[in-house]
Amino acid sequence: MVVIQDCRGRYDSEGGFTKYTDEGKDGYDFLAWIGKQSWSNGHVGSYGLSYAAHTQAAMASLEPPNLRCMWLDCGGFRCFSFWL
C-alpha cells in the first residue's frame, strides 16, 4: 500500500504553506491516521527526495511509534545555519 501526503497548503491539501513550519507534526498525525485504518497493519515506512527528505526528518524527530523505516535521498543537513 502506498499513501501520499501533500504538505499543508500544497496541491490538494488545505491550509497555508509555510516552509518547514508544520511538516513534522502533520507527518506525525498522518502516520497515526494510517495506523488506525482497517487496511493497515500499523507499521509505516516513508520515503522522500529533497524537500520530502527534510519533511521526513522533521516527522521522525517527533518519534512516531508506528514508523519502522525511512528512505531519505538528497536531503541536506544543517539547513537552518546554511540559510542564515
PDB file of C-alpha atoms in Angstrom:
ATOM      1  CA  MET A   1       0.000   0.000   0.000  1.00  0.00           C
ATOM      2  CA  VAL A   2       1.311   3.458  -0.877  1.00  0.00           C
ATOM      3  CA  VAL A   3      -0.237   6.549   0.684  1.00  0.00           C
ATOM      4  CA  ILE A   4       0.961  10.022  -0.307  1.00  0.00           C
ATOM      5  CA  GLN A   5       0.588  13.176   1.753  1.00  0.00           C
ATOM      6  CA  ASP A   6       0.762  16.696   0.334  1.00  0.00           C
ATOM      7  CA  CYS A   7       2.294  19.328   2.589  1.00  0.00           C
ATOM      8  CA  ARG A   8      -0.205  21.669   4.191  1.00  0.00           C
ATOM      9  CA  GLY A   9      -1.301  24.294   1.667  1.00  0.00           C
ATOM     10  CA  ARG A  10       0.201  22.491  -1.343  1.00  0.00           C
ATOM     11  CA  TYR A  11      -1.639  20.862  -4.254  1.00  0.00           C
ATOM     12  CA  ASP A  12      -4.868  19.296  -2.900  1.00  0.00           C
ATOM     13  CA  SER A  13      -4.103  19.930   0.765  1.00  0.00           C
ATOM     14  CA  GLU A  14      -5.931  22.542   2.828  1.00  0.00           C
ATOM     15  CA  GLY A  15      -4.341  25.410   4.736  1.00  0.00           C
ATOM     16  CA  GLY A  16      -1.468  27.735   4.010  1.00  0.00           C
ATOM     17  CA  PHE A  17       2.069  26.659   3.147  1.00  0.00           C
ATOM     18  CA  THR A  18       4.991  27.981   5.169  1.00  0.00           C
ATOM     19  CA  LYS A  19       8.182  26.072   4.513  1.00  0.00           C
ATOM     20  CA  TYR A  20       9.316  23.785   7.382  1.00  0.00           C
ATOM     21  CA  THR A  21       6.695  25.004   9.875  1.00  0.00           C
ATOM     22  CA  ASP A  22       4.089  22.233  10.060  1.00  0.00           C
ATOM     23  CA  GLU A  23       5.593  19.230   8.299  1.00  0.00           C
ATOM     24  CA  GLY A  24       6.817  17.352  11.375  1.00  0.00           C
ATOM     25  CA  LYS A  25       3.531  17.493  13.274  1.00  0.00           C
ATOM     26  CA  ASP A  26       1.455  16.917  10.133  1.00  0.00           C
ATOM     27  CA  GLY A  27       3.565  13.875   9.245  1.00  0.00           C
ATOM     28  CA  TYR A  28       3.233  12.503  12.770  1.00  0.00           C
ATOM     29  CA  ASP A  29      -0.553  12.904  12.632  1.00  0.00           C
ATOM     30  CA  PHE A  30      -0.669  11.311   9.173  1.00  0.00           C
ATOM     31  CA  LEU A  31       1.234   8.243  10.385  1.00  0.00           C
ATOM     32  CA  ALA A  32      -1.117   7.953  13.363  1.00  0.00           C
ATOM     33  CA  TRP A  33      -4.098   8.106  10.969  1.00  0.00           C
ATOM     34  CA  ILE A  34      -2.584   5.415   8.724  1.00  0.00           C
ATOM     35  CA  GLY A  35      -2.003   3.175  11.737  1.00  0.00           C
ATOM     36  CA  LYS A  36      -5.709   3.296  12.632  1.00  0.00           C
ATOM     37  CA  GLN A  37      -7.040   2.323   9.208  1.00  0.00           C
ATOM     38  CA  SER A  38      -8.567  -1.135   8.717  1.00  0.00           C
ATOM     39  CA  TRP A  39      -6.250  -1.808   5.765  1.00  0.00           C
ATOM     40  CA  SER A  40      -3.109  -1.004   7.783  1.00  0.00           C
ATOM     41  CA  ASN A  41      -1.025  -3.378   9.890  1.00  0.00           C
ATOM     42  CA  GLY A  42       0.165  -0.333  11.851  1.00  0.00           C
ATOM     43  CA  HIS A  43       3.730  -0.376  10.535  1.00  0.00           C
ATOM     44  CA  VAL A  44       4.717   2.525   8.285  1.00  0.00           C
ATOM     45  CA  GLY A  45       7.771   3.256   6.154  1.00  0.00           C
ATOM     46  CA  SER A  46       8.446   6.584   4.487  1.00  0.00           C
ATOM     47  CA  TYR A  47      10.459   7.791   1.525  1.00  0.00           C
ATOM     48  CA  GLY A  48      11.311  11.130   0.002  1.00  0.00           C
ATOM     49  CA  LEU A  49      13.657  13.090  -2.206  1.00  0.00           C
ATOM     50  CA  SER A  50      14.984  16.580  -1.437  1.00  0.00           C
ATOM     51  CA  TYR A  51      12.314  18.578   0.439  1.00  0.00           C
ATOM     52  CA  ALA A  52      10.394  15.364   1.139  1.00  0.00           C
ATOM     53  CA  ALA A  53      13.545  14.052   2.846  1.00  0.00           C
ATOM     54  CA  HIS A  54      13.511  17.127   5.087  1.00  0.00           C
ATOM     55  CA  THR A  55       9.841  16.626   5.937  1.00  0.00           C
ATOM     56  CA  GLN A  56      10.553  13.009   6.910  1.00  0.00           C
ATOM     57  CA  ALA A  57      13.375  14.079   9.210  1.00  0.00           C
ATOM     58  CA  ALA A  58      11.065  16.603  10.878  1.00  0.00           C
ATOM     59  CA  MET A  59       8.440  13.887  11.345  1.00  0.00           C
ATOM     60  CA  ALA A  60      10.962  11.344  12.657  1.00  0.00           C
ATOM     61  CA  SER A  61      12.280  13.810  15.244  1.00  0.00           C
ATOM     62  CA  LEU A  62       8.871  13.513  16.945  1.00  0.00           C
ATOM     63  CA  GLU A  63       9.350   9.712  17.223  1.00  0.00           C
ATOM     64  CA  PRO A  64       6.085   8.405  15.748  1.00  0.00           C
ATOM     65  CA  PRO A  65       5.510   4.988  17.349  1.00  0.00           C
ATOM     66  CA  ASN A  66       4.498   3.199  14.139  1.00  0.00           C
ATOM     67  CA  LEU A  67       7.394   4.433  11.948  1.00  0.00           C
ATOM     68  CA  ARG A  68       9.517   1.390  11.067  1.00  0.00           C
ATOM     69  CA  CYS A  69      11.869   2.573   8.320  1.00  0.00           C
ATOM     70  CA  MET A  70      12.798   5.616   6.239  1.00  0.00           C
ATOM     71  CA  TRP A  71      14.476   6.202   2.887  1.00  0.00           C
ATOM     72  CA  LEU A  72      15.828   9.726   2.516  1.00  0.00           C
ATOM     73  CA  ASP A  73      17.576  10.900  -0.638  1.00  0.00           C
ATOM     74  CA  CYS A  74      19.294  14.248  -1.207  1.00  0.00           C
ATOM     75  CA  GLY A  75      18.057  15.877   1.976  1.00  0.00           C
ATOM     76  CA  GLY A  76      20.659  18.430   3.030  1.00  0.00           C
ATOM     77  CA  PHE A  77      21.848  18.849   6.586  1.00  0.00           C
ATOM     78  CA  ARG A  78      22.277  21.944   8.743  1.00  0.00           C
ATOM     79  CA  CYS A  79      19.637  23.781   6.712  1.00  0.00           C
ATOM     80  CA  PHE A  80      18.917  26.296   9.441  1.00  0.00           C
ATOM     81  CA  SER A  81      22.513  27.503   9.724  1.00  0.00           C
ATOM     82  CA  PHE A  82      23.045  27.285   5.949  1.00  0.00           C
ATOM     83  CA  TRP A  83      20.224  29.713   5.158  1.00  0.00           C
ATOM     84  CA  LEU A  84      21.085  32.267   7.887  1.00  0.00           C
TER      85      LEU A  84
END
